[in-house]
Coordinates of C-alpha atoms and ligand atoms in Angstrom, one line a residue:
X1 CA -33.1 200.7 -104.6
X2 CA -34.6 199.3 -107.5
X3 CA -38.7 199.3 -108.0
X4 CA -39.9 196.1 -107.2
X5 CA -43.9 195.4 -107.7
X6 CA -46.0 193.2 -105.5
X7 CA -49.5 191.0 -106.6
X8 CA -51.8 190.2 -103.7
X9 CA -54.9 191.5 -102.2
X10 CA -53.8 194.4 -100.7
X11 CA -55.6 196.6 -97.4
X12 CA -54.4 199.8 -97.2
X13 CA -55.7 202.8 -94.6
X14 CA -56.7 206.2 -96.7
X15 CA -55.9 209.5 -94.1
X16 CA -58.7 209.5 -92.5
X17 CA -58.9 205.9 -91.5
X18 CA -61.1 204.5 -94.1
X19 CA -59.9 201.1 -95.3
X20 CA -59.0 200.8 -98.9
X21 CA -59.2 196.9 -100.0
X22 CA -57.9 195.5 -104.0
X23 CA -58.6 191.9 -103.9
X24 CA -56.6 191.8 -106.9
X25 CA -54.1 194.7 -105.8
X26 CA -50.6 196.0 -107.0
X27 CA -48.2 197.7 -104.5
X28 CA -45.4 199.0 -106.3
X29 CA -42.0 200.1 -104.2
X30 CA -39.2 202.4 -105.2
X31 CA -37.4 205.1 -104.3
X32 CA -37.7 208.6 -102.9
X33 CA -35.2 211.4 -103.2
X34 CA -33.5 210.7 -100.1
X35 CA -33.3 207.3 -101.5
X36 CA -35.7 205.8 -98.7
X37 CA -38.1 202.7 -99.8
X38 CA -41.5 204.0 -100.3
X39 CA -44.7 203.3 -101.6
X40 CA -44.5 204.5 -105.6
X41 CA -48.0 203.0 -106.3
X42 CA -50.7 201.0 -105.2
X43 CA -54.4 199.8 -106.1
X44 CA -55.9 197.5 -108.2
X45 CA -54.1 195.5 -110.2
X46 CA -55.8 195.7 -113.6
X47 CA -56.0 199.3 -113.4
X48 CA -52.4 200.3 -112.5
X49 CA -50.5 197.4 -114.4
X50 CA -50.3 199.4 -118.0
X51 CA -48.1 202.1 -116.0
X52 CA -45.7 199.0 -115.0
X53 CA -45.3 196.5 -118.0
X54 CA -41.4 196.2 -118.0
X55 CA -41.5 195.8 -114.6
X56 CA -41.1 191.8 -113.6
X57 CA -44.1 191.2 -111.0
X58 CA -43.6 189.1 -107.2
X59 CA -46.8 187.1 -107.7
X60 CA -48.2 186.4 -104.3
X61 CA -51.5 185.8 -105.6
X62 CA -53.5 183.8 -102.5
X63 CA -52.1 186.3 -99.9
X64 CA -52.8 189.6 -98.8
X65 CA -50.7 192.7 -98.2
X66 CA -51.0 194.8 -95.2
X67 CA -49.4 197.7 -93.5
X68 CA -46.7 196.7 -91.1
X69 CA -47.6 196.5 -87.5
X70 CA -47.1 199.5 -85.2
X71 CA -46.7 198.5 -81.3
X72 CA -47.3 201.4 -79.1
X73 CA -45.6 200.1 -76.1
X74 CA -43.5 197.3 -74.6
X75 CA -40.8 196.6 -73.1
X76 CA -37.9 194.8 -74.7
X77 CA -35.9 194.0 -71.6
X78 CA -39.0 192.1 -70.5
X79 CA -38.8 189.3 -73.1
X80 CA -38.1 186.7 -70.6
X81 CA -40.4 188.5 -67.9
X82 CA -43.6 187.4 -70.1
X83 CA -45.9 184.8 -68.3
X84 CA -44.8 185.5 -64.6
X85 CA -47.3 184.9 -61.8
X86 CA -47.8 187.4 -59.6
X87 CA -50.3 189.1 -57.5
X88 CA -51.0 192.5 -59.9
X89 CA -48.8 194.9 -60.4
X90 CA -46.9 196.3 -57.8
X91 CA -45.7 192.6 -56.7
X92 CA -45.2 192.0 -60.3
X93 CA -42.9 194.4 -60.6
X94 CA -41.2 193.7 -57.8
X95 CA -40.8 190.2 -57.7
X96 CA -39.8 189.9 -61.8
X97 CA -39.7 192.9 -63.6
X98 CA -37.4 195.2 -61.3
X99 CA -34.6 191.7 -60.5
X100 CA -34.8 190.9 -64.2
X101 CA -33.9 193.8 -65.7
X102 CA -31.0 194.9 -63.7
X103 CA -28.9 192.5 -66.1
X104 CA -28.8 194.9 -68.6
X105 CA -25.8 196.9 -67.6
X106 CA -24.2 193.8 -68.9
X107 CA -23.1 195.2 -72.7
X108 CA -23.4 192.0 -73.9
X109 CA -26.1 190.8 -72.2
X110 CA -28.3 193.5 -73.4
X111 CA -27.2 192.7 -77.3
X112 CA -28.4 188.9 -77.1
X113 CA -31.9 189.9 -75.8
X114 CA -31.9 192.7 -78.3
X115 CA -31.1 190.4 -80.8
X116 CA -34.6 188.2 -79.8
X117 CA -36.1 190.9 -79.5
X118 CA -36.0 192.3 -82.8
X119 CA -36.7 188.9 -84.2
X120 CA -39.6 187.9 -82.7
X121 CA -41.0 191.8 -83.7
X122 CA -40.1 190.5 -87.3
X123 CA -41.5 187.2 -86.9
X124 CA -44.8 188.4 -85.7
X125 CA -45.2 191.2 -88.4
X126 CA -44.0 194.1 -86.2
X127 CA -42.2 196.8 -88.1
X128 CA -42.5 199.9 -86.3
X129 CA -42.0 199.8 -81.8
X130 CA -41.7 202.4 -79.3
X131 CA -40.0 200.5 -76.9
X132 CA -38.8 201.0 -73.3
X133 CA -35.3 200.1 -72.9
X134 CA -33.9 200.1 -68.8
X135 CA -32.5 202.4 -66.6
X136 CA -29.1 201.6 -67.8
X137 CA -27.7 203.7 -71.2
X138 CA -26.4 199.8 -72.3
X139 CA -29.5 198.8 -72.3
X140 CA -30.4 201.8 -75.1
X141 CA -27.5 201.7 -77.4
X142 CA -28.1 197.3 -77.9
X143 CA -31.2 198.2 -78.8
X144 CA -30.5 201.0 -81.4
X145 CA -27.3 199.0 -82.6
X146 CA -29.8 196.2 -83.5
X147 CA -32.6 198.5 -85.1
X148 CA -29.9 200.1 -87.2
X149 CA -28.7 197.6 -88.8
X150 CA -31.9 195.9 -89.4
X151 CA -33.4 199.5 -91.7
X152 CA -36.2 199.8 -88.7
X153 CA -38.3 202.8 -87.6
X154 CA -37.9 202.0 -83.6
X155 CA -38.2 204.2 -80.8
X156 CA -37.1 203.3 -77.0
X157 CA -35.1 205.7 -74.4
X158 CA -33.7 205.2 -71.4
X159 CA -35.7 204.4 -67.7
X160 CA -35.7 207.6 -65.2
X161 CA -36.1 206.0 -62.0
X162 CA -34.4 207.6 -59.4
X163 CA -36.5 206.3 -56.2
X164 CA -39.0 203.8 -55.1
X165 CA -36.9 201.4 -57.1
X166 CA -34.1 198.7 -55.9
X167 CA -30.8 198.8 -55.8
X168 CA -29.8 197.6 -59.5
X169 CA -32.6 199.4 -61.6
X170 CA -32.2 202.9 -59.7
X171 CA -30.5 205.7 -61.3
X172 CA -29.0 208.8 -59.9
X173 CA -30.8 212.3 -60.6
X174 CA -28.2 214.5 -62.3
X175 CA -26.4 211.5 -64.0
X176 CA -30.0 210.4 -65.2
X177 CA -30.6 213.8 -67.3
X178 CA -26.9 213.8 -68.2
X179 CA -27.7 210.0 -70.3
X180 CA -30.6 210.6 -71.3
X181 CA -29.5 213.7 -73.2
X182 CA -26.3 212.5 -75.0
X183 CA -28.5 209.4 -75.5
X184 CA -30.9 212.0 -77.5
X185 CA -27.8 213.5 -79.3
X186 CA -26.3 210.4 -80.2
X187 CA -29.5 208.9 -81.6
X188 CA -32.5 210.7 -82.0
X189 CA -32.8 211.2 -86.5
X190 CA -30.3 208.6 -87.0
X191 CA -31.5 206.9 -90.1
X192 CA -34.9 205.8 -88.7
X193 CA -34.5 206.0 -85.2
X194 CA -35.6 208.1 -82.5
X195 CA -35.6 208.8 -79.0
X196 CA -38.1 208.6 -76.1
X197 CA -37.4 210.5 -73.0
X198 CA -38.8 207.8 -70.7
X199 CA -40.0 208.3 -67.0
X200 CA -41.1 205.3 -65.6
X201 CA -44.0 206.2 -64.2
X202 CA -44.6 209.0 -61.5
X203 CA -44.1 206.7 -58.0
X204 CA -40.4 206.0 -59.4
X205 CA -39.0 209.4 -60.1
X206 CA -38.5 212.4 -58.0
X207 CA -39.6 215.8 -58.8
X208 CA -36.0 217.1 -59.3
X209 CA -36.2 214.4 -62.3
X210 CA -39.8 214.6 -63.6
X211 CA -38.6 218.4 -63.7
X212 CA -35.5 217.9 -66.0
X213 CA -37.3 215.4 -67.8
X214 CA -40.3 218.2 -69.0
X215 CA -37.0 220.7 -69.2
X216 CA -35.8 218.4 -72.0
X217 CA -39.0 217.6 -73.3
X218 CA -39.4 221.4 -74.3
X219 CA -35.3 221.6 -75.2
X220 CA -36.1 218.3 -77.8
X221 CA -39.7 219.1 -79.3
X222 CA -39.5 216.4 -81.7
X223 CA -38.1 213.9 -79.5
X224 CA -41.0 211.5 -77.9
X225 CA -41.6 211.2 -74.4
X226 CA -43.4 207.8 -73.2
X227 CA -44.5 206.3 -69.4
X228 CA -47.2 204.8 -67.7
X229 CA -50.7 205.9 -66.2
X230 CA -54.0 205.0 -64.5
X231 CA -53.2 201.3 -65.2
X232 CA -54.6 200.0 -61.8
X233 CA -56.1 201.3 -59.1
X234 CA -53.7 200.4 -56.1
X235 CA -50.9 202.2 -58.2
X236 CA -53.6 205.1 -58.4
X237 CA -53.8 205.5 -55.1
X238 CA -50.4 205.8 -55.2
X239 CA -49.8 208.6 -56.8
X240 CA -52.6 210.5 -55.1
X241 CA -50.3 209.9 -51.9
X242 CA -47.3 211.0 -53.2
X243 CA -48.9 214.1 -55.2
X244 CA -51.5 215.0 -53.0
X245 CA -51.7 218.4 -54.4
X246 CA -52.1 216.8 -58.3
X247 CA -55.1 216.9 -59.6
X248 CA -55.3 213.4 -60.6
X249 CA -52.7 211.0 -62.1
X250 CA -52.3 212.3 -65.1
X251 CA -52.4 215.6 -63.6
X252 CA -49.2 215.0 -62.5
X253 CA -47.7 214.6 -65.7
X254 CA -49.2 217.9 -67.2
X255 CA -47.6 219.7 -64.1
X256 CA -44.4 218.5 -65.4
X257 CA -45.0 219.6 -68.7
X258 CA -44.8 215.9 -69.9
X259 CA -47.9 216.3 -72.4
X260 CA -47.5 217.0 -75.5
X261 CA -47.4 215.8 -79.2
X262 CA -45.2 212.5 -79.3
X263 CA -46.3 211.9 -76.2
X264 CA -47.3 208.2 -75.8
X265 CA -48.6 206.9 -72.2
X266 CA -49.8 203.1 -71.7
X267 CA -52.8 201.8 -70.3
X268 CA -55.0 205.1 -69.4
X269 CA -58.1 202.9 -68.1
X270 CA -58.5 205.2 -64.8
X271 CA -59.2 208.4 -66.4
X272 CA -62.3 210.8 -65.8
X273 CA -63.6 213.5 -68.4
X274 CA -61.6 215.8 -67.6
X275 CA -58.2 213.6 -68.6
X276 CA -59.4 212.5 -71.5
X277 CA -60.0 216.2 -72.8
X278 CA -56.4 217.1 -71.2
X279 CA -55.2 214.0 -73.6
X280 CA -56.9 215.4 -76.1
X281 CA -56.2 219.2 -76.3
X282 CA -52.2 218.5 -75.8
X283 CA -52.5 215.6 -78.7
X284 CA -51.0 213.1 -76.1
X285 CA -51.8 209.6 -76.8
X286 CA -52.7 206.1 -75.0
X287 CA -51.4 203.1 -76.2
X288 CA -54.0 200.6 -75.1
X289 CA -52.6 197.2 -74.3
X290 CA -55.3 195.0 -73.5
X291 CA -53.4 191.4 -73.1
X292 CA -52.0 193.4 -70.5
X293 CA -54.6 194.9 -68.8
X294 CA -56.3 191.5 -69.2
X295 CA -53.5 189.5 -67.8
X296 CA -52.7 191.4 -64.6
X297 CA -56.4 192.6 -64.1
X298 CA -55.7 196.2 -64.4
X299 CA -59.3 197.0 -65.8
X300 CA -61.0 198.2 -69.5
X301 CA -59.7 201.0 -71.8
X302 CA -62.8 202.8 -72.4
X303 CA -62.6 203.1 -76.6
X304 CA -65.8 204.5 -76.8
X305 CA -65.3 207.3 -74.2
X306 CA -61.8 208.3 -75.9
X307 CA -63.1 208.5 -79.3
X308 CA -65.5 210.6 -77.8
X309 CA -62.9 213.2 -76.3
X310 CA -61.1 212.9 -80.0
X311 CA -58.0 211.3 -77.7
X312 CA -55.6 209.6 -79.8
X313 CA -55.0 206.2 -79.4
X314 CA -53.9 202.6 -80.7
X315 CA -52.8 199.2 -79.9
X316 CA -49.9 197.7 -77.8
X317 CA -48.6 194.7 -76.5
X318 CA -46.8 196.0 -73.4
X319 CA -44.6 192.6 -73.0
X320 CA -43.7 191.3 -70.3
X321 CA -47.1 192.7 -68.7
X322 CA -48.6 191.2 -72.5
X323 CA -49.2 187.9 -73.2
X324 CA -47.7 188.2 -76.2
X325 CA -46.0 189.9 -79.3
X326 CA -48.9 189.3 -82.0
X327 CA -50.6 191.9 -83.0
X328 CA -53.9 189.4 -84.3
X329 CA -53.9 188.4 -80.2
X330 CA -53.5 192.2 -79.1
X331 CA -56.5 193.2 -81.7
X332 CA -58.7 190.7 -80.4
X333 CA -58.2 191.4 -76.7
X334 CA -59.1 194.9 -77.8
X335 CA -62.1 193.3 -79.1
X336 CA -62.8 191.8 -75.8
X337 CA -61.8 194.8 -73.6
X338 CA -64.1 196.9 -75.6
X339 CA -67.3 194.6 -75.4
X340 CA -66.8 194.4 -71.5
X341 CA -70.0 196.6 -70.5
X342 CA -70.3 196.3 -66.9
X343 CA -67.5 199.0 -65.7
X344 CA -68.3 201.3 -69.3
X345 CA -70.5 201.3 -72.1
X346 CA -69.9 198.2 -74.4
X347 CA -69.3 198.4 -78.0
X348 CA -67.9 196.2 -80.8
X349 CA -64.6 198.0 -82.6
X350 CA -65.0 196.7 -86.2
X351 CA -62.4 194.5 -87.4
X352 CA -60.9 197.2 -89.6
X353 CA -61.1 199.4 -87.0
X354 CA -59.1 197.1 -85.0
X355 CA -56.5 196.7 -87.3
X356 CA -56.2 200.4 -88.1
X357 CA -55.4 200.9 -84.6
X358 CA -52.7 198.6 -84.8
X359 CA -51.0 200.2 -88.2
X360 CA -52.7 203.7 -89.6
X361 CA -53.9 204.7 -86.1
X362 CA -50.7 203.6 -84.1
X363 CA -48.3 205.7 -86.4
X364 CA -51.2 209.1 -86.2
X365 CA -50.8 208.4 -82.4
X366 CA -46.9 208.8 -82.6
X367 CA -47.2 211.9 -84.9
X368 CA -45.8 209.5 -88.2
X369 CA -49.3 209.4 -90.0
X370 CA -48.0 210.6 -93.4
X371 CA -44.7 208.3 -93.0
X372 CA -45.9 204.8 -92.0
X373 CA -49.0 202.8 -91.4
X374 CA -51.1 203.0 -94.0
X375 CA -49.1 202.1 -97.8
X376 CA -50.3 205.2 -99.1
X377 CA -48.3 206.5 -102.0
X378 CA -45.0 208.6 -100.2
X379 CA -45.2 206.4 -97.1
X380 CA -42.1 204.0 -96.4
X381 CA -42.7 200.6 -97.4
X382 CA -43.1 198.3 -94.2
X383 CA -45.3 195.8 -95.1
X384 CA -46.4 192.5 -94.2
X385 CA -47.6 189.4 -96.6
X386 CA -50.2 187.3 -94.6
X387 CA -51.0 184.0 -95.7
X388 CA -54.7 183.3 -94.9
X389 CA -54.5 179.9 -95.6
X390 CA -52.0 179.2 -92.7
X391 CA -54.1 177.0 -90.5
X392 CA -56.5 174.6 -91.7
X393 CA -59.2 176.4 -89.9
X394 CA -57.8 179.8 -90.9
X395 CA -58.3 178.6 -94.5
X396 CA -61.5 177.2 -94.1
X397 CA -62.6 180.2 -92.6
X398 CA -60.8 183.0 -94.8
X399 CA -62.3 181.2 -98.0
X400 CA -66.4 181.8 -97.1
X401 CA -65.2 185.5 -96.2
X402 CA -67.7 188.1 -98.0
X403 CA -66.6 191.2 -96.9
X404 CA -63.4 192.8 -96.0
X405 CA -64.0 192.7 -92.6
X406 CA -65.2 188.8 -92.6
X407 CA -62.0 188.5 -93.8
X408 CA -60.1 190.7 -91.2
X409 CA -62.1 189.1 -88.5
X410 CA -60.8 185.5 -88.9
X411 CA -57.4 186.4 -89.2
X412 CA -57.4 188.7 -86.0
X413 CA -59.3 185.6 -83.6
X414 CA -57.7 182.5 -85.5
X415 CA -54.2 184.3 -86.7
X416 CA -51.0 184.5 -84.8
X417 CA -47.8 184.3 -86.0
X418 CA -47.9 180.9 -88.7
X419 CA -50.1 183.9 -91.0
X420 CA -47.5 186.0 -90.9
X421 CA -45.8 184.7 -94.2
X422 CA -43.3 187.4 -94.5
X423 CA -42.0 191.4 -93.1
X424 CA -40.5 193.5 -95.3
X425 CA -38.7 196.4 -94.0
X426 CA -38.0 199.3 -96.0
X427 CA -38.5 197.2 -99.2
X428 CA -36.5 194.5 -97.9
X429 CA -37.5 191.4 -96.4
Ligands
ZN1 ZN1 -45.4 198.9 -69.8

């Protein structure tokens, strides 16, 4: 591609987290050897524009630059599952989720919602997902197909289920591990995409198929493996039923050999001390998704006792448990979910912290810290312009901001998708 240079404000994430903010920035985009869109240059404008004179400048003063969104977990079958009543969880599922996404052994069917999908990620700023997909491989290659052709870094992988599941959503055992490995073969590196071997969550697959799944797991080290854990207590006491020998929930999962690098797992609110420093010592991560946990009552990620145990972790949506795909209503639900102080400590994430666990943070929790996230200089250039004037009270708002995080603040409790003014994808919007 040709180098193309950006004017804006411009927040980027240094390594080890700290923001880095130009109010008068330059983000300059060219090419790598392997001819990928990345970051060439980036800082303040007055200081880097000598270097780039012949080069004609996209003037967006009035807006800010940002690293593309990273969602840590959702589920893109569940598009049309978002906003369902239900009792909690396990009647959740049951009722919406489980009925719902049986459609997508339908080829075509699983295309059109893939297709929605990936546009409402776009519309909302989203340029990096790992995704679950369903039980059925269909499911899987619409989803790829779509990400290909659209330059993104996406992640998804077929649903193990293979019992404690309805006809329609259940897959057979052997044939299960057969998919999900030529689904590996077929996909995994492709351009930008790879693959998650994808265990529901412990209640729906038998140990014959949490086994193969930690068999391929250690076969396919750079392959990611994503579930679910300790999102609620009745599906706790679930597992302690069926694993009565486990040590706790997560337990289960290290018995399989399921924890690793790459390996993501949603919700972790009912952990103790002892899971947190499992988490930690195998480099497995939580993606925290708090309209969830909010929504369905599951409980409160404890941030400050996972920094503590130097877990990784970052932000998700989780639609159709989520409320919804924006990332500026995910952050401030994390901001909620990490004042609550009556079942943990409270304490209030700052609003770059926030937003680093939604970008910087979300791409160290899936191993991609020096390729996405943070518009350092080598990283691939996902980006999104916000326009802080969107809303009139956005505008009003954003214009008596002193500080970097005044200004991060407003847009994470009064933005939503109208900020998001464009998403550019590999240099391309
Ligand atoms: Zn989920």
């Amino acid at each position: 591609m040709t180098t193309h240079a950006y004017r804006a404000a411009l927040l980027r994430f240094a390594d080890d987290g700290t923001p880095l903010y130009d109010a008068d920035g330059l983000l300059v985009v060219g090419s790598n050897a392997q001819g990928q869109a990345v970051v060439q240059a980036a800082g303040d404008h007055a200081a880097l524009i000598g270097q780039y004179l012949d080069l004609p400048v996209q003037d967006w003063r009035g807006h800010l630059i940002a690293p593309g969104f990273i969602d840590l977990h959702l589920h893109y079958p569940q598009l049309d599952v978002i906003g369902s009543p239900a009792d909690g969880l396990l009647p959740w599922l049951e009722h919406y989720t489980f009925p719902h996404e049986s459609r997508f052994a339908e080829p075509a069917y699983a295309a059109e919602v893939a297709r929605f999908f990936f546009d409402e990620l776009q519309r909302h700023g989203v340029t990096t997902a790992l995704a679950f997909s369903t039980s059925h491989p269909a499911s899987v290659n619409a989803a790829f197909d779509e990400a290909r052709a659209r330059g993104l870094r996406f992640i998804t992988g077929k649903v193990l289920q293979d019992r404690h599941s309805p006809d329609g959503v259940r897959d057979q055992t052997e044939q299960s591990l057969i998919d999900t490995e030529d689904l590996i073969r077929r996909w995994h590196g492709v351009d930008r995409l790879g693959y998650a071997i994808t265990p529901r969550f412990a209640p729906t697959s038998s140990d014959a198929q949490m086994r193969g799944a930690g068999e391929l797991a250690a076969r396919y080290p750079d392959v990611w493996i994503q579930s679910h854990v300790a999102e609620n207590r009745d599906e706790v006491r679930w597992v302690a039923e069926l694993y009565p020998q486990a040590r706790s929930y997560l337990g289960v999962y290290d018995s399989f050999g399921l924890l690793r690098e790459r390996a993501v797992y949603a919700h972790c609110i009912h952990l103790d001390e002892t899971d947190r420093a499992l988490m930690a010592a195998t480099g497995t991560a939580a993606a925290v998704s708090p309209t969830s946990n909010l929504f369905l009552g599951s409980g409160f990620f404890d941030f400050g006792a996972a920094q503590d145990a130097g877990m990784r972790h970052g932000l998700a949506s989780d639609v159709g448990g989520g409320t919804s795909f924006s990332p500026f209503h995910t952050m401030l639900a994390a901001y909620f979910v990490g004042r609550e102080g009556h079942t943990k400590a409270g304490l209030s994430l700052t609003p770059s912290r926030l937003w680093w666990l939604h970008t910087a943070g979300a791409a160290q929790a899936l191993g991609l810290g020096q390729v996405v996230g943070g518009l350092r200089v080598g990283q691939e250039a996902d980006f999104v312009r916000l326009n802080p004037q969107a809303t009139p009270l956005l505008a009003r708002k954003t214009a008596q901001a002193n500080s970097l995080d005044e200004l991060l603040f407003s847009l994470i409790v009064l933005g939503d998708d109208r900020a998001v003014a464009q998403t550019v994808i590999a240099g391309k919007s």
